[in-house]
Short mmCIF file of C-alpha atoms and ligand atoms in Angstrom, two decimals:
data_model
loop_
_atom_site.label_atom_id
_atom_site.label_comp_id
_atom_site.label_asym_id
_atom_site.label_seq_id
_atom_site.Cartn_x
_atom_site.Cartn_y
_atom_site.Cartn_z
CA UNK T 1 103.46 0.58 174.25
CA UNK T 2 100.32 2.69 174.71
CA UNK T 3 101.97 4.74 177.45
CA UNK T 4 105.01 5.32 175.27
CA UNK T 5 102.86 6.50 172.30
CA UNK T 6 100.96 8.79 174.62
CA UNK T 7 104.25 10.25 175.90
CA UNK T 8 105.49 10.88 172.34
CA UNK T 9 102.28 12.70 171.39
CA UNK T 10 102.52 14.84 174.52
CA UNK T 11 106.14 15.66 173.73
CA UNK T 12 105.25 16.63 170.17
CA UNK T 13 102.49 18.93 171.41
CA UNK T 14 104.83 20.59 173.93
CA UNK T 15 107.56 21.14 171.36
CA UNK T 16 105.28 22.40 168.59
CA UNK T 17 102.86 24.48 170.67
CA UNK T 18 104.93 27.70 170.75
CA UNK T 19 105.13 27.60 166.97
CA UNK T 20 101.40 27.27 166.49
CA UNK T 21 100.23 30.91 166.61
CA UNK T 22 102.56 31.93 163.78
CA UNK T 23 101.86 28.85 161.75
CA UNK T 24 98.10 29.23 162.12
CA UNK T 25 98.15 32.97 161.23
CA UNK T 26 99.96 32.12 158.03
CA UNK T 27 97.40 29.44 157.23
CA UNK T 28 94.34 31.58 157.91
CA UNK T 29 92.90 33.43 154.95
CA UNK T 30 92.90 37.21 155.32
CA UNK T 31 89.47 38.59 154.60
CA UNK T 32 89.19 42.07 153.11
CA UNK T 33 85.62 43.37 153.34
CA UNK T 34 84.97 45.49 150.25
CA UNK T 35 81.94 47.76 150.64
CA UNK T 36 80.78 49.47 147.43
CA UNK T 37 77.67 50.72 145.63
CA UNK T 38 77.14 47.71 143.31
CA UNK T 39 73.54 48.75 142.58
CA UNK T 40 71.93 52.15 142.05
CA UNK T 41 73.22 55.15 140.06
CA UNK T 42 76.84 54.82 141.23
CA UNK T 43 77.20 51.10 140.47
CA UNK T 44 78.89 51.32 137.08
CA UNK T 45 81.41 54.16 137.25
CA UNK T 46 82.23 53.75 140.95
CA UNK T 47 81.30 50.34 142.44
CA UNK T 48 82.19 48.12 139.51
CA UNK T 49 85.27 50.11 138.52
CA UNK T 50 86.79 50.06 142.04
CA UNK T 51 86.08 46.34 142.42
CA UNK T 52 87.45 45.42 138.99
CA UNK T 53 90.63 47.40 139.71
CA UNK T 54 91.09 45.65 143.08
CA UNK T 55 90.46 42.24 141.52
CA UNK T 56 92.97 42.92 138.74
CA UNK T 57 95.68 43.65 141.31
CA UNK T 58 95.05 40.28 143.01
CA UNK T 59 94.99 38.48 139.65
CA UNK T 60 98.32 40.04 138.63
CA UNK T 61 100.11 39.59 141.96
CA UNK T 62 98.69 36.26 143.16
CA UNK T 63 96.26 35.80 146.06
CA UNK T 64 98.85 34.89 148.73
CA UNK T 65 100.90 37.50 150.62
CA UNK T 66 103.26 36.56 153.47
CA UNK T 67 101.63 33.13 153.51
CA UNK T 68 98.09 34.52 153.85
CA UNK T 69 95.45 33.92 151.22
CA UNK T 70 93.67 37.17 150.37
CA UNK T 71 89.87 36.86 150.10
CA UNK T 72 87.86 39.83 148.90
CA UNK T 73 84.37 39.80 150.44
CA UNK T 74 82.36 42.12 148.19
CA UNK T 75 79.21 43.67 149.73
CA UNK T 76 76.74 46.04 148.04
CA UNK T 77 75.67 49.06 150.11
CA UNK T 78 73.60 50.52 147.21
CA UNK T 79 75.00 53.95 148.15
CA UNK T 80 73.03 54.07 151.45
CA UNK T 81 75.09 55.09 154.53
CA UNK T 82 73.07 53.05 157.08
CA UNK T 83 73.59 49.98 154.90
CA UNK T 84 77.37 50.58 154.69
CA UNK T 85 77.47 50.81 158.47
CA UNK T 86 75.45 47.62 159.06
CA UNK T 87 77.51 45.71 156.48
CA UNK T 88 80.80 46.93 158.02
CA UNK T 89 79.68 45.76 161.47
CA UNK T 90 78.69 42.34 160.08
CA UNK T 91 81.97 42.00 158.15
CA UNK T 92 84.05 42.74 161.24
CA UNK T 93 81.97 40.77 163.77
CA UNK T 94 80.59 37.78 161.86
CA UNK T 95 82.96 37.33 158.92
CA UNK T 96 86.11 38.32 160.85
CA UNK T 97 87.23 40.68 158.07
CA UNK T 98 90.61 42.10 159.15
CA UNK T 99 90.64 45.01 156.66
CA UNK T 100 87.82 47.13 155.24
CA UNK T 101 88.03 48.78 151.82
CA UNK T 102 85.95 50.49 149.13
CA UNK T 103 83.68 53.45 150.14
CA UNK T 104 82.25 54.83 146.94
CA UNK T 105 80.82 58.09 148.24
CA UNK T 106 81.78 60.39 151.10
CA UNK T 107 78.70 59.75 153.31
CA UNK T 108 79.40 56.00 153.09
CA UNK T 109 82.97 56.47 154.35
CA UNK T 110 81.73 58.72 157.17
CA UNK T 111 79.20 56.06 158.24
CA UNK T 112 81.85 53.33 158.59
CA UNK T 113 84.63 55.36 160.27
CA UNK T 114 83.37 54.78 163.88
CA UNK T 115 83.32 51.01 163.28
CA UNK T 116 86.93 51.04 162.06
CA UNK T 117 87.88 53.00 165.17
CA UNK T 118 86.03 50.72 167.61
CA UNK T 119 87.39 47.52 166.01
CA UNK T 120 90.88 48.99 165.31
CA UNK T 121 90.43 47.75 161.74
CA UNK T 122 92.42 49.30 158.87
CA UNK T 123 89.96 51.10 156.57
CA UNK T 124 91.16 51.88 153.05
CA UNK T 125 89.21 54.55 151.19
CA UNK T 126 89.43 53.60 147.51
CA UNK T 127 87.01 56.18 146.07
CA UNK T 128 85.46 58.95 148.21
CA UNK T 129 87.25 62.31 147.96
CA UNK T 130 86.18 64.80 150.65
CA UNK T 131 89.30 66.16 152.35
CA UNK T 132 88.29 65.53 155.99
CA UNK T 133 87.58 61.78 155.61
CA UNK T 134 90.84 60.51 157.20
CA UNK T 135 90.20 62.71 160.24
CA UNK T 136 87.13 60.58 161.03
CA UNK T 137 89.21 57.61 162.22
CA UNK T 138 92.91 57.01 162.96
CA UNK T 139 92.54 53.71 161.05
CA UNK T 140 91.66 55.37 157.72
CA UNK T 141 94.11 55.57 154.80
CA UNK T 142 93.23 56.76 151.29
CA UNK T 143 94.43 55.61 147.84
CA UNK T 144 92.02 57.67 145.72
CA UNK T 145 92.24 61.48 145.73
CA UNK T 146 90.86 64.58 147.40
CA UNK T 147 88.85 67.32 145.69
CA UNK T 148 91.11 70.19 146.85
CA UNK T 149 94.05 68.25 145.34
CA UNK T 150 92.29 67.68 142.02
CA UNK T 151 90.79 71.19 141.80
CA UNK T 152 93.63 73.55 142.74
CA UNK T 153 95.62 72.96 139.51
CA UNK T 154 92.72 73.94 137.21
CA UNK T 155 92.05 76.96 139.46
CA UNK T 156 95.60 78.13 138.74
CA UNK T 157 95.62 77.12 135.06
CA UNK T 158 92.33 78.67 133.88
CA UNK T 159 92.91 82.39 134.62
CA UNK T 160 96.44 82.15 133.24
CA UNK T 161 95.06 80.82 129.94
CA UNK T 162 92.48 83.42 129.09
CA UNK T 163 89.54 82.13 131.14
CA UNK T 164 89.08 85.18 133.38
CA UNK T 165 85.40 84.74 134.33
CA UNK T 166 83.72 81.56 135.62
CA UNK T 167 80.42 80.20 136.89
CA UNK T 168 80.56 77.17 139.21
CA UNK T 169 78.17 74.21 139.30
CA UNK T 170 78.76 71.46 141.87
CA UNK T 171 76.91 68.59 143.52
CA UNK T 172 75.75 69.70 146.96
CA UNK T 173 77.69 67.48 149.39
CA UNK T 174 81.24 67.07 150.75
CA UNK T 175 83.32 66.71 147.58
CA UNK T 176 81.31 69.32 145.64
CA UNK T 177 81.68 71.84 148.44
CA UNK T 178 85.42 71.09 148.69
CA UNK T 179 85.72 71.59 144.92
CA UNK T 180 83.75 74.85 144.96
CA UNK T 181 85.65 76.32 147.91
CA UNK T 182 89.03 75.38 146.47
CA UNK T 183 88.21 76.72 143.01
CA UNK T 184 86.79 80.02 144.30
CA UNK T 185 89.89 80.63 146.43
CA UNK T 186 92.59 79.60 143.96
CA UNK T 187 90.89 81.09 140.88
CA UNK T 188 90.43 84.50 142.54
CA UNK T 189 94.01 84.46 143.90
CA UNK T 190 95.16 84.01 140.31
CA UNK T 191 93.13 86.88 138.92
CA UNK T 192 89.85 85.13 137.99
CA UNK T 193 86.36 86.51 138.65
CA UNK T 194 83.37 84.37 139.74
CA UNK T 195 80.04 85.35 138.16
CA UNK T 196 77.84 82.94 140.15
CA UNK T 197 77.71 79.56 141.90
CA UNK T 198 75.05 76.84 142.15
CA UNK T 199 74.83 73.58 144.08
CA UNK T 200 72.71 70.67 142.84
CA UNK T 201 71.28 67.85 145.02
CA UNK T 202 73.08 64.48 144.98
CA UNK T 203 69.85 62.48 144.76
CA UNK T 204 67.87 62.61 141.47
CA UNK T 205 69.61 65.72 140.14
CA UNK T 206 67.91 67.81 137.43
CA UNK T 207 70.75 69.72 135.80
CA UNK T 208 68.69 71.64 133.24
CA UNK T 209 67.67 74.77 135.24
CA UNK T 210 71.16 75.15 136.74
CA UNK T 211 72.88 74.84 133.37
CA UNK T 212 70.46 77.47 132.01
CA UNK T 213 71.43 79.87 134.81
CA UNK T 214 75.09 79.26 134.09
CA UNK T 215 74.55 80.07 130.41
CA UNK T 216 72.69 83.29 131.19
CA UNK T 217 75.60 84.51 133.36
CA UNK T 218 77.76 84.47 130.18
CA UNK T 219 81.02 83.30 131.78
CA UNK T 220 84.10 82.37 129.77
CA UNK T 221 84.24 79.05 131.67
CA UNK T 222 81.77 76.78 133.44
CA UNK T 223 83.45 74.95 136.33
CA UNK T 224 81.72 71.61 136.99
CA UNK T 225 82.09 69.04 139.75
CA UNK T 226 79.77 66.04 139.63
CA UNK T 227 80.69 62.61 141.01
CA UNK T 228 81.86 59.81 138.68
CA UNK T 229 78.91 58.42 136.73
CA UNK T 230 77.07 61.79 136.48
CA UNK T 231 79.23 63.43 133.81
CA UNK T 232 77.19 62.33 130.79
CA UNK T 233 73.91 63.71 132.23
CA UNK T 234 75.26 67.19 132.96
CA UNK T 235 77.15 67.36 129.64
CA UNK T 236 73.95 66.42 127.77
CA UNK T 237 72.26 69.49 129.28
CA UNK T 238 75.23 71.71 128.40
CA UNK T 239 75.10 70.45 124.79
CA UNK T 240 71.32 70.82 124.47
CA UNK T 241 71.42 74.35 125.83
CA UNK T 242 74.21 75.33 123.44
CA UNK T 243 76.83 76.26 126.04
CA UNK T 244 79.69 74.99 123.94
CA UNK T 245 78.33 76.76 120.84
CA UNK T 246 78.09 79.95 122.94
CA UNK T 247 81.86 79.63 123.51
CA UNK T 248 81.65 78.68 127.21
CA UNK T 249 84.54 76.34 128.08
CA UNK T 250 83.82 73.47 130.48
CA UNK T 251 86.54 73.05 133.12
CA UNK T 252 86.87 71.25 136.46
CA UNK T 253 88.48 68.33 138.25
CA UNK T 254 88.39 65.24 136.01
CA UNK T 255 85.32 63.51 137.48
CA UNK T 256 83.04 65.08 134.86
CA UNK T 257 85.23 63.66 132.05
CA UNK T 258 85.25 60.20 133.65
CA UNK T 259 86.85 57.61 131.31
CA UNK T 260 83.93 55.25 131.99
CA UNK T 261 81.55 57.60 130.12
CA UNK T 262 83.81 59.91 128.11
CA UNK T 263 83.69 58.16 124.75
CA UNK T 264 79.88 58.33 124.74
CA UNK T 265 79.79 62.11 125.32
CA UNK T 266 80.72 62.90 121.73
CA UNK T 267 81.98 66.04 120.02
CA UNK T 268 80.57 68.61 122.51
CA UNK T 269 83.35 67.70 124.98
CA UNK T 270 86.26 68.01 122.55
CA UNK T 271 88.68 70.60 123.96
CA UNK T 272 87.42 70.31 127.56
CA UNK T 273 90.27 71.00 129.99
CA UNK T 274 90.34 69.31 133.40
CA UNK T 275 92.94 68.62 136.08
CA UNK T 276 93.14 65.08 137.44
CA UNK T 277 95.41 62.29 138.67
CA UNK T 278 94.38 59.59 136.20
CA UNK T 279 93.69 59.25 132.52
CA UNK T 280 93.39 55.94 130.66
CA UNK T 281 95.62 57.67 128.09
CA UNK T 282 98.45 58.32 130.60
CA UNK T 283 101.61 57.46 128.66
CA UNK T 284 103.68 55.16 130.87
CA UNK T 285 104.68 51.48 130.66
CA UNK T 286 102.78 50.79 133.92
CA UNK T 287 99.59 52.30 132.55
CA UNK T 288 99.86 50.62 129.18
CA UNK T 289 100.03 47.25 130.94
CA UNK T 290 97.21 48.26 133.30
CA UNK T 291 94.80 49.33 130.56
CA UNK T 292 95.63 46.29 128.39
CA UNK T 293 95.12 43.81 131.22
CA UNK T 294 92.00 45.55 132.56
CA UNK T 295 90.44 45.47 129.11
CA UNK T 296 91.43 41.85 128.59
CA UNK T 297 89.80 40.83 131.88
CA UNK T 298 86.65 42.90 131.31
CA UNK T 299 85.46 42.48 127.73
CA UNK T 300 87.26 45.58 126.44
CA UNK T 301 85.90 47.99 129.05
CA UNK T 302 88.01 51.10 129.70
CA UNK T 303 89.34 51.61 133.28
CA UNK T 304 88.58 54.96 134.94
CA UNK T 305 90.09 56.82 137.91
CA UNK T 306 88.01 54.81 140.38
CA UNK T 307 89.44 51.52 139.08
CA UNK T 308 93.01 52.67 139.65
CA UNK T 309 92.07 53.80 143.17
CA UNK T 310 90.83 50.25 143.90
CA UNK T 311 93.94 48.76 142.28
CA UNK T 312 96.22 50.88 144.45
CA UNK T 313 94.12 50.09 147.54
CA UNK T 314 95.24 46.48 147.05
CA UNK T 315 98.81 47.63 146.25
CA UNK T 316 98.84 49.32 149.67
CA UNK T 317 97.50 46.20 151.43
CA UNK T 318 100.02 43.89 149.75
CA UNK T 319 103.00 46.15 150.55
CA UNK T 320 102.01 46.49 154.19
CA UNK T 321 101.39 42.75 154.67
CA UNK T 322 104.80 42.01 153.18
CA UNK T 323 106.31 44.24 155.91
CA UNK T 324 104.19 42.90 158.81
CA UNK T 325 104.57 39.20 157.92
CA UNK T 326 100.90 38.95 157.16
CA UNK T 327 99.54 40.79 160.22
CA UNK T 328 96.72 43.30 159.64
CA UNK T 329 96.59 44.28 163.32
CA UNK T 330 95.36 47.89 163.24
CA UNK T 331 98.19 49.86 164.82
CA UNK T 332 100.90 47.76 163.19
CA UNK T 333 99.22 48.08 159.78
CA UNK T 334 98.94 51.87 160.10
CA UNK T 335 102.52 52.43 161.20
CA UNK T 336 103.75 50.37 158.24
CA UNK T 337 101.45 52.12 155.74
CA UNK T 338 102.53 55.65 156.66
CA UNK T 339 105.11 57.02 154.24
CA UNK T 340 104.86 54.19 151.67
CA UNK T 341 105.40 55.31 148.10
CA UNK T 342 105.16 53.44 144.83
CA UNK T 343 104.72 53.71 141.07
CA UNK T 344 101.07 53.31 140.11
CA UNK T 345 99.52 53.22 136.63
CA UNK T 346 98.61 56.88 137.44
CA UNK T 347 102.27 57.85 138.10
CA UNK T 348 104.06 58.32 141.43
CA UNK T 349 102.00 58.23 144.64
CA UNK T 350 102.61 58.04 148.39
CA UNK T 351 100.76 57.90 151.70
CA UNK T 352 101.50 61.02 153.71
CA UNK T 353 102.63 59.88 157.19
CA UNK T 354 100.85 62.76 158.97
CA UNK T 355 97.43 62.73 157.30
CA UNK T 356 97.41 59.08 156.02
CA UNK T 357 96.14 60.61 152.81
CA UNK T 358 97.35 60.32 149.23
CA UNK T 359 100.03 62.60 147.71
CA UNK T 360 100.27 62.36 143.93
CA UNK T 361 100.99 64.08 140.63
CA UNK T 362 98.07 65.90 138.99
CA UNK T 363 97.90 66.44 135.23
CA UNK T 364 96.25 69.09 133.06
CA UNK T 365 94.44 67.29 130.22
CA UNK T 366 92.45 68.13 127.13
CA UNK T 367 89.77 65.93 125.56
CA UNK T 368 90.93 64.82 122.12
CA UNK T 369 89.97 62.14 119.65
CA UNK T 370 92.70 59.49 119.50
CA UNK T 371 92.30 56.55 117.07
CA UNK T 372 88.60 57.36 116.83
CA UNK T 373 87.96 57.49 120.59
CA UNK T 374 87.74 60.36 123.08
CA UNK T 375 90.50 60.55 125.69
CA UNK T 376 91.81 63.01 128.27
CA UNK T 377 95.24 63.72 126.78
CA UNK T 378 97.68 64.99 129.42
CA UNK T 379 99.83 68.00 128.48
CA UNK T 380 101.14 69.30 131.81
CA UNK T 381 102.09 67.69 135.14
CA UNK T 382 102.12 69.18 138.63
CA UNK T 383 104.26 66.90 140.81
CA UNK T 384 103.36 65.74 144.35
CA UNK T 385 100.19 67.72 145.03
CA UNK T 386 99.22 67.57 148.72
CA UNK T 387 95.77 66.37 149.88
CA UNK T 388 94.80 69.95 150.78
CA UNK T 389 95.73 71.15 147.27
CA UNK T 390 99.05 72.78 148.10
CA UNK T 391 101.94 72.31 145.69
C1 DHB I 401 82.96 61.23 145.51
C2 DHB I 401 83.89 62.08 145.02
C3 DHB I 401 84.20 62.06 143.68
O1 DHB I 401 85.12 62.88 143.17
C4 DHB I 401 83.59 61.21 142.81
O2 DHB I 401 83.91 61.22 141.51
C5 DHB I 401 82.65 60.35 143.30
C6 DHB I 401 82.34 60.35 144.67
C7 DHB I 401 82.62 61.28 146.95
O3 DHB I 401 83.48 61.61 147.75
O4 DHB I 401 81.48 61.01 147.30
#
């Protein structure tokens, strides 16, 4: 009897063994390490917004894809590159995270790129916007935006609409320099004249003296790039120094008119024109559902462009896993991500197969009061703008 039972068990093991790897992959949770600034000055408009967007996607679409339970492992890097790097290493080595996501600021994405390369781990940039980021690792893809892409349309629009002279004010690091370079080139090509340019430190910025210099140059427009979360501080200086009253129009990519802070900026920003890929006021069925469900899940808070970049980071992950039967193996993941396109709350977007970067529509918007609240109201659309700003 005992020998017979033993034989049956052995037989069962031999028959089932070849099936085990697939079965066990499907049963293992898939850990996505999400690295974001959840403390410090970029916590609210970047860290929280990206995370809440990502979480909303999972809540709407269920937490199982191709039989694998998706677990988001959120880690706070406080905006410090060495911390992002250490956390990424721990996530990959100790927690066995199979995908990395997040990356709230360019230097944080740069710090993690070598780890993604060494571990062959897909790395999804859901915030940072400096153009060269995907060149730092073949495992990087981006679902947010680039500054050349967001800046070129306003560089074309402004000189064609009576704003022939500009002064530029940008934060002095990757995305600010991309924004400045793109604006200077495109604006001049379209007949605009630059009266001066200043760059302001990322850490503890004091905008007052730079805004004063901009005012004294007497431009028709002040071009501003500051990262999400900094808009209110720079606008406060512009208002206090009477730039708007002096007839100087504020223009730029949409970061300065970030939906997270916009409603608190008040009347001085009415009429501000920016070019950007996302507005909470974007009129589409997808966006109406997105804003409604985001607000329902988060005590009425308004989603900004960072939230939708986190949301679409998860949309990318879910679509790829559906194609790979739940495998996040680096090379397989990348080859299945390249060329994907889908309808986001922002509008149409795709992952360019060559650069692994995002291609998307960019809108020209004006700040208006709608039902008592300030919104970026879109009035023109430039379809399929490339990461390098060509269209
Ligand atoms: C970064 C770029 C942005 O446009 C922004 O709003 C915040 C951060 C960045 O790349 O660091």
